[in-house]
mmCIF file of C-alpha atoms and ligand atoms in Angstrom:
data_model
loop_
_atom_site.group_PDB
_atom_site.id
_atom_site.type_symbol
_atom_site.label_atom_id
_atom_site.label_comp_id
_atom_site.label_asym_id
_atom_site.label_seq_id
_atom_site.Cartn_x
_atom_site.Cartn_y
_atom_site.Cartn_z
ATOM 1 C CA UNK A 1110 -24.138 -9.330 -10.258
ATOM 2 C CA UNK A 1111 -23.523 -6.631 -12.814
ATOM 3 C CA UNK A 1112 -23.148 -2.894 -13.155
ATOM 4 C CA UNK A 1113 -21.613 -1.171 -16.205
ATOM 5 C CA UNK A 1114 -19.553 1.087 -13.914
ATOM 6 C CA UNK A 1115 -17.940 -1.791 -12.067
ATOM 7 C CA UNK A 1116 -15.313 -4.246 -13.258
ATOM 8 C CA UNK A 1117 -14.969 -7.581 -11.534
ATOM 9 C CA UNK A 1118 -11.582 -9.264 -11.429
ATOM 10 C CA UNK A 1119 -11.681 -12.835 -10.137
ATOM 11 C CA UNK A 1120 -8.469 -14.154 -8.696
ATOM 12 C CA UNK A 1121 -7.719 -17.754 -7.896
ATOM 13 C CA UNK A 1122 -5.723 -18.134 -4.746
ATOM 14 C CA UNK A 1123 -4.382 -21.521 -3.747
ATOM 15 C CA UNK A 1124 -3.243 -20.675 -0.238
ATOM 16 C CA UNK A 1125 -3.957 -21.215 2.577
ATOM 17 C CA UNK A 1126 -6.782 -22.997 0.808
ATOM 18 C CA UNK A 1127 -8.243 -22.889 -2.671
ATOM 19 C CA UNK A 1128 -10.341 -19.750 -2.806
ATOM 20 C CA UNK A 1129 -11.722 -17.507 -5.509
ATOM 21 C CA UNK A 1130 -11.702 -13.834 -4.631
ATOM 22 C CA UNK A 1131 -13.729 -11.183 -6.420
ATOM 23 C CA UNK A 1132 -12.302 -7.682 -6.592
ATOM 24 C CA UNK A 1133 -15.016 -5.191 -7.502
ATOM 25 C CA UNK A 1134 -13.610 -1.934 -8.855
ATOM 26 C CA UNK A 1135 -15.534 1.097 -10.033
ATOM 27 C CA UNK A 1136 -17.189 4.419 -9.394
ATOM 28 C CA UNK A 1137 -20.016 2.708 -7.497
ATOM 29 C CA UNK A 1138 -18.835 -0.808 -6.710
ATOM 30 C CA UNK A 1139 -20.599 -0.626 -3.336
ATOM 31 C CA UNK A 1140 -23.884 -0.935 -5.232
ATOM 32 C CA UNK A 1141 -23.001 -4.633 -5.612
ATOM 33 C CA UNK A 1142 -22.312 -5.224 -1.930
ATOM 34 C CA UNK A 1143 -25.887 -5.892 -0.829
ATOM 35 C CA UNK A 1144 -26.428 -8.589 -3.448
ATOM 36 C CA UNK A 1145 -23.043 -10.096 -2.658
ATOM 37 C CA UNK A 1146 -23.778 -10.181 1.079
ATOM 38 C CA UNK A 1147 -27.110 -11.939 0.564
ATOM 39 C CA UNK A 1148 -25.204 -14.882 -0.919
ATOM 40 C CA UNK A 1149 -22.817 -15.187 2.031
ATOM 41 C CA UNK A 1150 -23.480 -17.816 4.664
ATOM 42 C CA UNK A 1151 -22.592 -15.451 7.519
ATOM 43 C CA UNK A 1152 -24.603 -15.057 10.711
ATOM 44 C CA UNK A 1153 -23.539 -11.518 11.702
ATOM 45 C CA UNK A 1154 -21.843 -8.559 10.046
ATOM 46 C CA UNK A 1155 -19.372 -6.224 11.750
ATOM 47 C CA UNK A 1156 -17.977 -3.024 10.254
ATOM 48 C CA UNK A 1157 -14.575 -1.788 11.359
ATOM 49 C CA UNK A 1158 -13.991 1.971 10.995
ATOM 50 C CA UNK A 1159 -11.559 4.560 12.272
ATOM 51 C CA UNK A 1160 -12.487 8.059 13.378
ATOM 52 C CA UNK A 1161 -12.100 9.468 9.838
ATOM 53 C CA UNK A 1162 -13.803 6.683 7.926
ATOM 54 C CA UNK A 1163 -16.667 6.747 10.431
ATOM 55 C CA UNK A 1164 -17.250 10.365 9.464
ATOM 56 C CA UNK A 1165 -16.442 10.283 5.743
ATOM 57 C CA UNK A 1166 -17.093 6.716 4.536
ATOM 58 C CA UNK A 1167 -19.593 4.975 6.803
ATOM 59 C CA UNK A 1168 -22.508 7.218 5.704
ATOM 60 C CA UNK A 1169 -22.107 6.031 2.085
ATOM 61 C CA UNK A 1170 -22.015 2.391 3.184
ATOM 62 C CA UNK A 1171 -25.168 2.871 5.261
ATOM 63 C CA UNK A 1172 -26.881 4.617 2.358
ATOM 64 C CA UNK A 1173 -26.108 1.675 0.084
ATOM 65 C CA UNK A 1174 -27.399 -0.873 2.602
ATOM 66 C CA UNK A 1175 -30.048 0.826 4.765
ATOM 67 C CA UNK A 1176 -30.752 -2.369 6.746
ATOM 68 C CA UNK A 1177 -27.201 -2.092 8.124
ATOM 69 C CA UNK A 1178 -28.265 0.719 10.464
ATOM 70 C CA UNK A 1179 -30.057 -1.850 12.616
ATOM 71 C CA UNK A 1180 -28.348 -5.109 11.795
ATOM 72 C CA UNK A 1181 -24.604 -4.465 11.980
ATOM 73 C CA UNK A 1182 -22.230 -3.664 14.806
ATOM 74 C CA UNK A 1183 -19.805 -0.849 14.072
ATOM 75 C CA UNK A 1184 -16.425 -1.124 15.794
ATOM 76 C CA UNK A 1185 -14.356 2.048 15.897
ATOM 77 C CA UNK A 1186 -10.601 2.296 16.373
ATOM 78 C CA UNK A 1187 -8.397 5.418 16.436
ATOM 79 C CA UNK A 1188 -6.912 6.452 13.098
ATOM 80 C CA UNK A 1189 -3.178 6.324 12.402
ATOM 81 C CA UNK A 1190 -0.349 3.801 12.251
ATOM 82 C CA UNK A 1191 -0.363 3.386 16.060
ATOM 83 C CA UNK A 1192 -3.555 1.367 15.646
ATOM 84 C CA UNK A 1193 -1.552 -1.447 14.037
ATOM 85 C CA UNK A 1194 -0.863 -2.811 17.538
ATOM 86 C CA UNK A 1195 -1.707 -5.701 19.852
ATOM 87 C CA UNK A 1196 -3.714 -3.243 21.958
ATOM 88 C CA UNK A 1197 -6.043 -2.572 19.027
ATOM 89 C CA UNK A 1198 -6.194 -6.283 18.162
ATOM 90 C CA UNK A 1199 -7.460 -6.800 21.722
ATOM 91 C CA UNK A 1200 -9.993 -3.956 21.477
ATOM 92 C CA UNK A 1201 -11.482 -5.383 18.273
ATOM 93 C CA UNK A 1202 -11.384 -9.021 19.472
ATOM 94 C CA UNK A 1203 -12.993 -8.058 22.787
ATOM 95 C CA UNK A 1204 -15.794 -6.294 20.959
ATOM 96 C CA UNK A 1205 -16.352 -9.303 18.683
ATOM 97 C CA UNK A 1206 -16.484 -11.579 21.710
ATOM 98 C CA UNK A 1207 -18.837 -9.260 23.633
ATOM 99 C CA UNK A 1208 -21.201 -9.355 20.665
ATOM 100 C CA UNK A 1209 -20.909 -13.174 20.520
ATOM 101 C CA UNK A 1210 -19.365 -13.183 17.044
ATOM 102 C CA UNK A 1211 -19.174 -16.796 15.894
ATOM 103 C CA UNK A 1212 -16.843 -18.392 13.347
ATOM 104 C CA UNK A 1213 -19.461 -17.470 10.752
ATOM 105 C CA UNK A 1214 -19.264 -13.736 11.392
ATOM 106 C CA UNK A 1215 -18.086 -11.419 8.618
ATOM 107 C CA UNK A 1216 -15.884 -8.375 9.223
ATOM 108 C CA UNK A 1217 -16.054 -5.477 6.751
ATOM 109 C CA UNK A 1218 -12.882 -3.388 6.962
ATOM 110 C CA UNK A 1219 -13.735 0.166 5.907
ATOM 111 C CA UNK A 1220 -10.595 2.266 5.837
ATOM 112 C CA UNK A 1221 -7.057 2.890 4.658
ATOM 113 C CA UNK A 1222 -4.147 0.465 4.731
ATOM 114 C CA UNK A 1223 -3.785 0.673 8.499
ATOM 115 C CA UNK A 1224 -7.344 -0.485 9.009
ATOM 116 C CA UNK A 1225 -7.338 -3.148 6.282
ATOM 117 C CA UNK A 1226 -4.035 -4.562 7.639
ATOM 118 C CA UNK A 1227 -5.294 -4.585 11.235
ATOM 119 C CA UNK A 1228 -8.822 -5.759 10.437
ATOM 120 C CA UNK A 1229 -7.544 -8.482 8.108
ATOM 121 C CA UNK A 1230 -5.167 -9.655 10.834
ATOM 122 C CA UNK A 1231 -7.876 -9.825 13.519
ATOM 123 C CA UNK A 1232 -10.216 -11.646 11.137
ATOM 124 C CA UNK A 1233 -7.487 -14.166 10.302
ATOM 125 C CA UNK A 1234 -6.917 -15.130 13.954
ATOM 126 C CA UNK A 1235 -10.267 -14.575 15.733
ATOM 127 C CA UNK A 1236 -11.695 -18.058 16.400
ATOM 128 C CA UNK A 1237 -9.025 -19.377 13.985
ATOM 129 C CA UNK A 1238 -10.294 -17.174 11.214
ATOM 130 C CA UNK A 1239 -13.542 -15.533 10.175
ATOM 131 C CA UNK A 1240 -14.504 -14.131 6.799
ATOM 132 C CA UNK A 1241 -13.566 -10.556 5.960
ATOM 133 C CA UNK A 1242 -14.101 -8.039 3.200
ATOM 134 C CA UNK A 1243 -11.703 -5.243 2.366
ATOM 135 C CA UNK A 1244 -13.346 -1.914 1.488
ATOM 136 C CA UNK A 1245 -10.294 0.316 1.003
ATOM 137 C CA UNK A 1246 -10.915 4.051 1.279
ATOM 138 C CA UNK A 1247 -7.498 5.557 0.484
ATOM 139 C CA UNK A 1248 -5.825 5.395 -2.910
ATOM 140 C CA UNK A 1249 -2.880 3.579 -1.335
ATOM 141 C CA UNK A 1250 -5.127 0.918 0.138
ATOM 142 C CA UNK A 1251 -7.108 0.594 -3.113
ATOM 143 C CA UNK A 1252 -4.087 -0.053 -5.324
ATOM 144 C CA UNK A 1253 -1.826 -1.756 -2.825
ATOM 145 C CA UNK A 1254 -2.697 -2.658 0.779
ATOM 146 C CA UNK A 1255 -6.052 -4.347 0.135
ATOM 147 C CA UNK A 1256 -4.685 -6.493 -2.691
ATOM 148 C CA UNK A 1257 -2.318 -9.398 -2.142
ATOM 149 C CA UNK A 1258 -3.359 -11.093 1.072
ATOM 150 C CA UNK A 1259 -0.886 -9.613 3.545
ATOM 151 C CA UNK A 1260 -2.220 -8.529 6.931
ATOM 152 C CA UNK A 1261 -0.368 -7.410 10.001
ATOM 153 C CA UNK A 1262 0.516 -5.140 12.869
ATOM 154 C CA UNK A 1263 3.668 -3.388 14.055
ATOM 155 C CA UNK A 1264 5.577 -4.635 17.094
ATOM 156 C CA UNK A 1265 8.377 -3.020 19.157
ATOM 157 C CA UNK A 1266 8.390 -0.125 16.663
ATOM 158 C CA UNK A 1267 9.128 -2.479 13.767
ATOM 159 C CA UNK A 1268 6.547 -2.330 10.996
ATOM 160 C CA UNK A 1269 4.550 -5.409 10.028
ATOM 161 C CA UNK A 1270 6.453 -7.727 12.384
ATOM 162 C CA UNK A 1271 3.425 -9.805 13.272
ATOM 163 C CA UNK A 1272 1.014 -10.827 10.567
ATOM 164 C CA UNK A 1273 -0.553 -13.441 8.385
ATOM 165 C CA UNK A 1274 -1.190 -14.233 4.776
ATOM 166 C CA UNK A 1275 -4.966 -14.176 4.671
ATOM 167 C CA UNK A 1276 -7.257 -13.866 1.710
ATOM 168 C CA UNK A 1277 -10.380 -11.713 1.987
ATOM 169 C CA UNK A 1278 -13.736 -13.044 0.818
ATOM 170 C CA UNK A 1279 -14.007 -10.025 -1.491
ATOM 171 C CA UNK A 1280 -12.579 -6.565 -2.110
ATOM 172 C CA UNK A 1281 -14.832 -3.607 -2.968
ATOM 173 C CA UNK A 1282 -12.898 -0.681 -4.424
ATOM 174 C CA UNK A 1283 -15.234 2.296 -4.743
ATOM 175 C CA UNK A 1284 -13.608 5.477 -6.017
ATOM 176 C CA UNK A 1285 -16.223 7.747 -4.418
ATOM 177 C CA UNK A 1286 -14.326 7.353 -1.148
ATOM 178 C CA UNK A 1287 -11.386 9.236 -2.633
ATOM 179 C CA UNK A 1288 -13.417 12.462 -2.773
ATOM 180 C CA UNK A 1289 -12.741 13.236 0.891
ATOM 181 C CA UNK A 1290 -9.086 12.255 0.836
ATOM 182 C CA UNK A 1291 -6.442 14.978 1.203
ATOM 183 C CA UNK A 1292 -4.227 15.847 -1.740
ATOM 184 C CA UNK A 1293 -1.175 14.559 0.143
ATOM 185 C CA UNK A 1294 -2.799 11.171 0.804
ATOM 186 C CA UNK A 1295 -3.818 10.911 -2.862
ATOM 187 C CA UNK A 1296 -0.263 11.599 -3.961
ATOM 188 C CA UNK A 1297 1.019 9.003 -1.513
ATOM 189 C CA UNK A 1298 -1.108 6.310 -3.187
ATOM 190 C CA UNK A 1299 -0.192 7.583 -6.650
ATOM 191 C CA UNK A 1300 3.461 6.748 -5.878
ATOM 192 C CA UNK A 1301 2.603 3.046 -5.605
ATOM 193 C CA UNK A 1302 0.835 3.207 -8.985
ATOM 194 C CA UNK A 1303 3.938 4.753 -10.530
ATOM 195 C CA UNK A 1304 5.937 1.902 -9.003
ATOM 196 C CA UNK A 1305 3.646 -0.647 -10.671
ATOM 197 C CA UNK A 1306 4.293 1.042 -14.022
ATOM 198 C CA UNK A 1307 8.040 1.258 -13.480
ATOM 199 C CA UNK A 1308 8.461 -2.414 -12.613
ATOM 200 C CA UNK A 1309 5.939 -3.947 -15.022
ATOM 201 C CA UNK A 1310 4.387 -1.727 -17.644
ATOM 202 C CA UNK A 1311 6.002 1.185 -19.475
ATOM 203 C CA UNK A 1312 2.745 2.107 -21.269
ATOM 204 C CA UNK A 1313 1.006 2.474 -17.907
ATOM 205 C CA UNK A 1314 3.896 4.593 -16.612
ATOM 206 C CA UNK A 1315 3.483 6.857 -19.648
ATOM 207 C CA UNK A 1316 -0.262 7.050 -19.034
ATOM 208 C CA UNK A 1317 0.353 8.190 -15.463
ATOM 209 C CA UNK A 1318 2.685 10.902 -16.764
ATOM 210 C CA UNK A 1319 -0.345 12.480 -18.446
ATOM 211 C CA UNK A 1320 -2.383 12.869 -15.256
ATOM 212 C CA UNK A 1321 -2.139 14.239 -11.739
ATOM 213 C CA UNK A 1322 -3.085 12.174 -8.656
ATOM 214 C CA UNK A 1323 -6.446 13.949 -8.412
ATOM 215 C CA UNK A 1324 -7.267 12.879 -12.002
ATOM 216 C CA UNK A 1325 -6.977 9.182 -11.265
ATOM 217 C CA UNK A 1326 -9.949 7.259 -12.740
ATOM 218 C CA UNK A 1327 -11.462 3.871 -11.862
ATOM 219 C CA UNK A 1328 -9.884 2.425 -15.037
ATOM 220 C CA UNK A 1329 -6.413 3.567 -13.988
ATOM 221 C CA UNK A 1330 -6.914 2.115 -10.517
ATOM 222 C CA UNK A 1331 -8.144 -1.127 -12.062
ATOM 223 C CA UNK A 1332 -5.036 -1.396 -14.195
ATOM 224 C CA UNK A 1333 -2.787 -0.776 -11.218
ATOM 225 C CA UNK A 1334 -4.614 -3.461 -9.216
ATOM 226 C CA UNK A 1335 -4.253 -5.903 -12.127
ATOM 227 C CA UNK A 1336 -0.500 -5.295 -12.191
ATOM 228 C CA UNK A 1337 -0.159 -5.943 -8.460
ATOM 229 C CA UNK A 1338 -2.368 -8.999 -8.797
ATOM 230 C CA UNK A 1339 -0.216 -10.352 -11.599
ATOM 231 C CA UNK A 1340 2.808 -10.315 -9.309
ATOM 232 C CA UNK A 1341 0.939 -11.703 -6.309
ATOM 233 C CA UNK A 1342 -0.618 -14.561 -8.247
ATOM 234 C CA UNK A 1343 2.835 -15.663 -9.449
ATOM 235 C CA UNK A 1344 4.374 -15.507 -5.979
ATOM 236 C CA UNK A 1345 1.647 -15.441 -3.307
ATOM 237 C CA UNK A 1346 3.932 -16.038 -0.333
ATOM 238 C CA UNK A 1347 6.980 -14.073 -1.462
ATOM 239 C CA UNK A 1348 9.064 -17.197 -1.867
ATOM 240 C CA UNK A 1349 10.158 -16.498 -5.433
ATOM 241 C CA UNK A 1350 11.463 -13.459 -7.275
ATOM 242 C CA UNK A 1351 8.214 -11.874 -8.463
ATOM 243 C CA UNK A 1352 6.887 -10.426 -5.231
ATOM 244 C CA UNK A 1353 10.317 -9.004 -4.436
ATOM 245 C CA UNK A 1354 9.823 -6.705 -7.424
ATOM 246 C CA UNK A 1355 7.267 -4.791 -5.359
ATOM 247 C CA UNK A 1356 10.149 -3.686 -3.132
ATOM 248 C CA UNK A 1357 11.400 -1.308 -5.819
ATOM 249 C CA UNK A 1358 11.868 2.092 -4.162
ATOM 250 C CA UNK A 1359 11.140 0.593 -0.762
ATOM 251 C CA UNK A 1360 14.587 -0.508 0.423
ATOM 252 C CA UNK A 1361 15.895 3.063 0.587
ATOM 253 C CA UNK A 1362 12.324 4.421 0.911
ATOM 254 C CA UNK A 1363 11.709 2.637 4.221
ATOM 255 C CA UNK A 1364 15.004 3.964 5.614
ATOM 256 C CA UNK A 1365 14.053 7.511 4.618
ATOM 257 C CA UNK A 1366 10.547 7.047 6.036
ATOM 258 C CA UNK A 1367 11.994 5.894 9.343
ATOM 259 C CA UNK A 1368 14.513 8.765 9.428
ATOM 260 C CA UNK A 1369 11.775 11.351 8.969
ATOM 261 C CA UNK A 1370 9.495 9.634 11.495
ATOM 262 C CA UNK A 1371 11.033 11.374 14.496
ATOM 263 C CA UNK A 1372 11.216 14.827 12.906
ATOM 264 C CA UNK A 1373 8.776 17.754 12.793
ATOM 265 C CA UNK A 1374 7.910 16.786 9.212
ATOM 266 C CA UNK A 1375 7.249 13.020 8.940
ATOM 267 C CA UNK A 1376 6.732 11.787 5.389
ATOM 268 C CA UNK A 1377 3.770 9.727 4.267
ATOM 269 C CA UNK A 1378 4.718 6.245 3.070
ATOM 270 C CA UNK A 1379 4.277 7.047 -0.630
ATOM 271 C CA UNK A 1380 6.326 10.242 -0.291
ATOM 272 C CA UNK A 1381 9.228 8.262 1.154
ATOM 273 C CA UNK A 1382 8.814 5.726 -1.657
ATOM 274 C CA UNK A 1383 9.149 8.568 -4.208
ATOM 275 C CA UNK A 1384 12.540 9.489 -2.723
ATOM 276 C CA UNK A 1385 13.395 5.770 -2.623
ATOM 277 C CA UNK A 1386 12.406 5.284 -6.282
ATOM 278 C CA UNK A 1387 14.614 8.206 -7.338
ATOM 279 C CA UNK A 1388 17.607 6.718 -5.473
ATOM 280 C CA UNK A 1389 16.907 3.201 -6.706
ATOM 281 C CA UNK A 1390 16.475 4.420 -10.289
ATOM 282 C CA UNK A 1391 19.964 5.865 -9.927
ATOM 283 C CA UNK A 1392 21.163 2.445 -8.692
ATOM 284 C CA UNK A 1393 19.338 0.863 -11.645
ATOM 285 C CA UNK A 1394 21.299 3.125 -13.986
ATOM 286 C CA UNK A 1395 24.605 2.264 -12.298
ATOM 287 C CA UNK A 1396 24.027 -1.470 -11.831
ATOM 288 C CA UNK A 1397 21.303 -2.881 -14.023
ATOM 289 C CA UNK A 1398 21.402 -1.060 -17.334
ATOM 290 C CA UNK A 1399 18.685 1.596 -16.947
ATOM 291 C CA UNK A 1400 19.572 4.229 -19.548
ATOM 292 C CA UNK A 1401 20.514 7.790 -18.595
ATOM 293 C CA UNK A 1402 17.499 9.036 -20.594
ATOM 294 C CA UNK A 1403 15.093 6.873 -18.629
ATOM 295 C CA UNK A 1404 16.693 7.875 -15.326
ATOM 296 C CA UNK A 1405 16.199 11.527 -16.265
ATOM 297 C CA UNK A 1406 12.633 10.843 -17.338
ATOM 298 C CA UNK A 1407 11.752 9.246 -13.975
ATOM 299 C CA UNK A 1408 13.459 12.022 -12.015
ATOM 300 C CA UNK A 1409 11.725 14.763 -14.005
ATOM 301 C CA UNK A 1410 8.303 13.147 -13.737
ATOM 302 C CA UNK A 1411 8.499 12.493 -9.994
ATOM 303 C CA UNK A 1412 9.865 15.921 -9.146
ATOM 304 C CA UNK A 1413 7.070 17.527 -11.158
ATOM 305 C CA UNK A 1414 4.423 15.718 -9.082
ATOM 306 C CA UNK A 1415 5.891 15.845 -5.562
ATOM 307 C CA UNK A 1416 6.764 18.792 -3.394
ATOM 308 C CA UNK A 1417 10.515 18.531 -2.933
ATOM 309 C CA UNK A 1418 10.368 20.948 -0.005
ATOM 310 C CA UNK A 1419 9.058 17.975 1.979
ATOM 311 C CA UNK A 1420 12.413 16.283 1.706
ATOM 312 C CA UNK A 1421 14.141 18.489 4.232
ATOM 313 C CA UNK A 1422 17.867 18.556 3.443
ATOM 314 C CA UNK A 1423 18.780 18.877 7.098
ATOM 315 C CA UNK A 1424 17.337 15.386 7.620
ATOM 316 C CA UNK A 1425 18.790 13.963 4.419
ATOM 317 C CA UNK A 1426 22.302 15.278 5.032
ATOM 318 C CA UNK A 1427 25.432 13.255 4.370
ATOM 319 C CA UNK A 1428 26.016 12.475 8.040
ATOM 320 C CA UNK A 1429 22.788 10.482 7.986
ATOM 321 C CA UNK A 1430 23.871 8.258 5.080
ATOM 322 C CA UNK A 1431 25.280 5.731 7.545
ATOM 323 C CA UNK A 1432 21.911 5.629 9.289
ATOM 324 C CA UNK A 1433 20.332 4.697 5.960
ATOM 325 C CA UNK A 1434 22.882 1.927 5.406
ATOM 326 C CA UNK A 1435 22.462 0.653 8.958
ATOM 327 C CA UNK A 1436 18.691 0.665 8.598
ATOM 328 C CA UNK A 1437 18.785 -1.231 5.303
ATOM 329 C CA UNK A 1438 21.108 -3.887 6.778
ATOM 330 C CA UNK A 1439 18.662 -4.483 9.624
ATOM 331 C CA UNK A 1440 15.702 -4.500 7.301
ATOM 332 C CA UNK A 1441 14.213 -7.868 6.517
ATOM 333 C CA UNK A 1442 15.246 -7.677 2.887
ATOM 334 C CA UNK A 1443 18.961 -7.709 3.653
ATOM 335 C CA UNK A 1444 20.697 -11.093 3.669
ATOM 336 C CA UNK A 1445 24.137 -11.821 5.123
ATOM 337 C CA UNK A 1446 25.505 -8.265 5.213
ATOM 338 C CA UNK A 1447 25.293 -7.433 1.505
ATOM 339 C CA UNK A 1448 22.502 -5.185 0.350
ATOM 340 C CA UNK A 1449 20.247 -6.679 -2.232
ATOM 341 C CA UNK A 1450 17.883 -4.494 -4.262
ATOM 342 C CA UNK A 1451 14.987 -5.000 -6.615
ATOM 343 C CA UNK A 1452 15.771 -2.649 -9.502
ATOM 344 C CA UNK A 1453 14.653 -2.033 -13.091
ATOM 345 C CA UNK A 1454 16.749 -2.482 -16.234
ATOM 346 C CA UNK A 1455 14.354 -0.373 -18.249
ATOM 347 C CA UNK A 1456 11.021 1.271 -17.520
ATOM 348 C CA UNK A 1457 8.525 -1.565 -17.144
ATOM 349 C CA UNK A 1458 11.011 -4.375 -16.493
ATOM 350 C CA UNK A 1459 12.169 -5.357 -13.026
ATOM 351 C CA UNK A 1460 15.246 -7.305 -12.004
ATOM 352 C CA UNK A 1461 15.686 -8.736 -8.511
ATOM 353 C CA UNK A 1462 18.624 -9.646 -6.255
ATOM 354 C CA UNK A 1463 20.943 -6.864 -7.420
ATOM 355 C CA UNK A 1464 23.751 -6.479 -4.929
ATOM 356 C CA UNK A 1465 24.899 -2.863 -4.517
ATOM 357 C CA UNK A 1466 27.854 -1.582 -2.526
ATOM 358 C CA UNK A 1467 27.652 0.957 0.299
ATOM 359 C CA UNK A 1468 29.425 3.434 -1.963
ATOM 360 C CA UNK A 1469 26.723 3.120 -4.627
ATOM 361 C CA UNK A 1470 23.967 3.592 -2.050
ATOM 362 C CA UNK A 1471 25.679 6.764 -0.791
ATOM 363 C CA UNK A 1472 26.035 7.977 -4.390
ATOM 364 C CA UNK A 1473 22.319 7.434 -4.935
ATOM 365 C CA UNK A 1474 21.518 9.565 -1.877
ATOM 366 C CA UNK A 1475 23.871 12.209 -3.221
ATOM 367 C CA UNK A 1476 22.007 12.076 -6.517
ATOM 368 C CA UNK A 1477 18.762 12.742 -4.632
ATOM 369 C CA UNK A 1478 20.341 15.660 -2.748
ATOM 370 C CA UNK A 1479 22.106 17.311 -5.669
ATOM 371 C CA UNK A 1480 20.040 16.541 -8.738
ATOM 372 C CA UNK A 1481 16.602 16.583 -7.187
ATOM 373 C CA UNK A 1482 16.274 18.490 -3.957
ATOM 374 C CA UNK A 1483 18.727 21.309 -4.613
ATOM 375 C CA UNK A 1484 16.960 22.180 -7.859
ATOM 376 C CA UNK A 1485 14.035 23.416 -5.846
HETATM 377 N N1 LIG B 1414 -0.881 -5.308 3.317
HETATM 378 C C1 LIG B 1414 -0.180 -4.772 2.345
HETATM 379 O O1 LIG B 1414 0.167 -5.422 1.359
HETATM 380 C C2 LIG B 1414 0.200 -3.318 2.422
HETATM 381 C C3 LIG B 1414 0.721 -2.679 1.295
HETATM 382 C C4 LIG B 1414 0.996 -1.316 1.388
HETATM 383 C C5 LIG B 1414 0.789 -0.624 2.578
HETATM 384 N N2 LIG B 1414 0.291 -1.291 3.669
HETATM 385 C C6 LIG B 1414 0.053 -0.608 4.938
HETATM 386 O O2 LIG B 1414 -0.896 0.442 4.714
HETATM 387 C C7 LIG B 1414 -0.712 1.437 5.730
HETATM 388 C C8 LIG B 1414 -0.825 2.806 5.092
HETATM 389 O O3 LIG B 1414 -2.095 2.924 4.508
HETATM 390 P P1 LIG B 1414 -2.727 4.342 4.137
HETATM 391 O O4 LIG B 1414 -1.742 5.138 3.397
HETATM 392 O O5 LIG B 1414 -4.039 4.059 3.530
HETATM 393 O O6 LIG B 1414 -2.846 5.062 5.554
HETATM 394 P P2 LIG B 1414 -4.013 5.136 6.649
HETATM 395 O O7 LIG B 1414 -4.775 3.864 6.698
HETATM 396 O O8 LIG B 1414 -3.363 5.597 7.898
HETATM 397 O O9 LIG B 1414 -4.960 6.281 6.071
HETATM 398 C C9 LIG B 1414 -4.471 7.593 5.971
HETATM 399 C C10 LIG B 1414 -5.395 8.586 6.684
HETATM 400 O O10 LIG B 1414 -6.538 8.815 5.878
HETATM 401 C C11 LIG B 1414 -7.730 8.626 6.653
HETATM 402 N N3 LIG B 1414 -8.759 8.213 5.698
HETATM 403 C C12 LIG B 1414 -8.949 6.975 5.195
HETATM 404 N N4 LIG B 1414 -9.883 7.005 4.241
HETATM 405 C C13 LIG B 1414 -10.308 8.291 4.145
HETATM 406 C C14 LIG B 1414 -11.246 8.945 3.304
HETATM 407 N N5 LIG B 1414 -11.907 8.286 2.344
HETATM 408 N N6 LIG B 1414 -11.433 10.274 3.485
HETATM 409 C C15 LIG B 1414 -10.720 10.947 4.423
HETATM 410 N N7 LIG B 1414 -9.805 10.387 5.222
HETATM 411 C C16 LIG B 1414 -9.597 9.066 5.076
HETATM 412 C C17 LIG B 1414 -7.349 7.643 7.700
HETATM 413 O O11 LIG B 1414 -8.186 7.724 8.834
HETATM 414 C C18 LIG B 1414 -5.917 8.083 8.024
HETATM 415 O O12 LIG B 1414 -5.928 9.152 8.929
HETATM 416 C C19 LIG B 1414 0.644 1.184 6.365
HETATM 417 O O13 LIG B 1414 0.463 0.668 7.663
HETATM 418 C C20 LIG B 1414 1.275 0.121 5.470
HETATM 419 O O14 LIG B 1414 2.127 -0.755 6.191
HETATM 420 C C21 LIG B 1414 -0.001 -2.626 3.596
HETATM 421 ZN ZN1 LIG B 1415 4.639 0.767 -0.333
#
């Protein structure tokens, strides 16, 4: 299987069973799918789409594999986070059962992180697990959600409460899908790439400073995926320190995301992570040795790429700081009352288990309000 426009990264995963996973990344990685499928011992192929990927992404898949038009069953779910639910798990499972999908069926998940999380989860439990392939169609799913073996759904309004560690049979990352993605969605995924640079690779961070989200190339995506993979392969089940590093920007970011959820202007995940990374860079300066110069560099870069008008000050006012603290305490990353953060001590070097006081967290939110948002 070869194509000069496609890189293949093979990862060795030793849970839940020894498995080699190929990640195909490139400007036409789907051209390898047909050949790959012919080698699979599956007896039926299902394609999971949402309303947007049915319109924008399925036609390309069908063009690449014309026989699919007759031989596969397409299962459609609504788009949006609300599809990460038991109701949707039932819809997809019912459809698989109706079509007599056996344990040797293969599910191709064609969509963003919502769809790859949900589809991966269904595949991991239907008949005790069938094969699945992630075909991520958003930048966020290409560099983050489809890599690392986490699947899941939300429950009782809490994100990712129910889920599994499940390894796909392959991942096909084809950058042509990004052509129909909105600018906001592209920027949301770009934030996770910046995070990969900040925690692991200063040269990559500097490379990202030279481009805008719409200038992202297959090579840049490949590098970002390699960085995430590096972490995941060292700590597949998040039992050690490595995988915690991926939480950088997310402890405060999740609280901000949740706070904006109920307002007229909800933030996309990556946008909330940008605000979280600014606050947690401040904490890194105060608690883990990040220099003032590097803090300023991160703040300047992020504010030049993201529309600060999104971060409505009336939502992020001081009265809501206690909400943020309360949220973080209830978040799964908080242990025994103290708030533990994954921070950086310089650009490209993470440090985990940094305990920060409530006062510091409030200061970091103040930093966001005064030094970032007010400048706009
Ligand atoms: N499993 C993991 O490790 C992991 C990591 C990060 C995020 N996630 C999860 O990912 C989800 C967010 O993913 P997301 O940001 O991709 O959101 P999403 O899946 O909701 O996609 C965003 C929107 O873009 C649409 N879309 C998808 N591809 C498109 C395309 N090519 N052209 C036009 N529109 C397209 C979708 O229908 C949706 O409306 C969250 O639920 C989050 O929890 C999981
Ligand atoms: Zn994230």
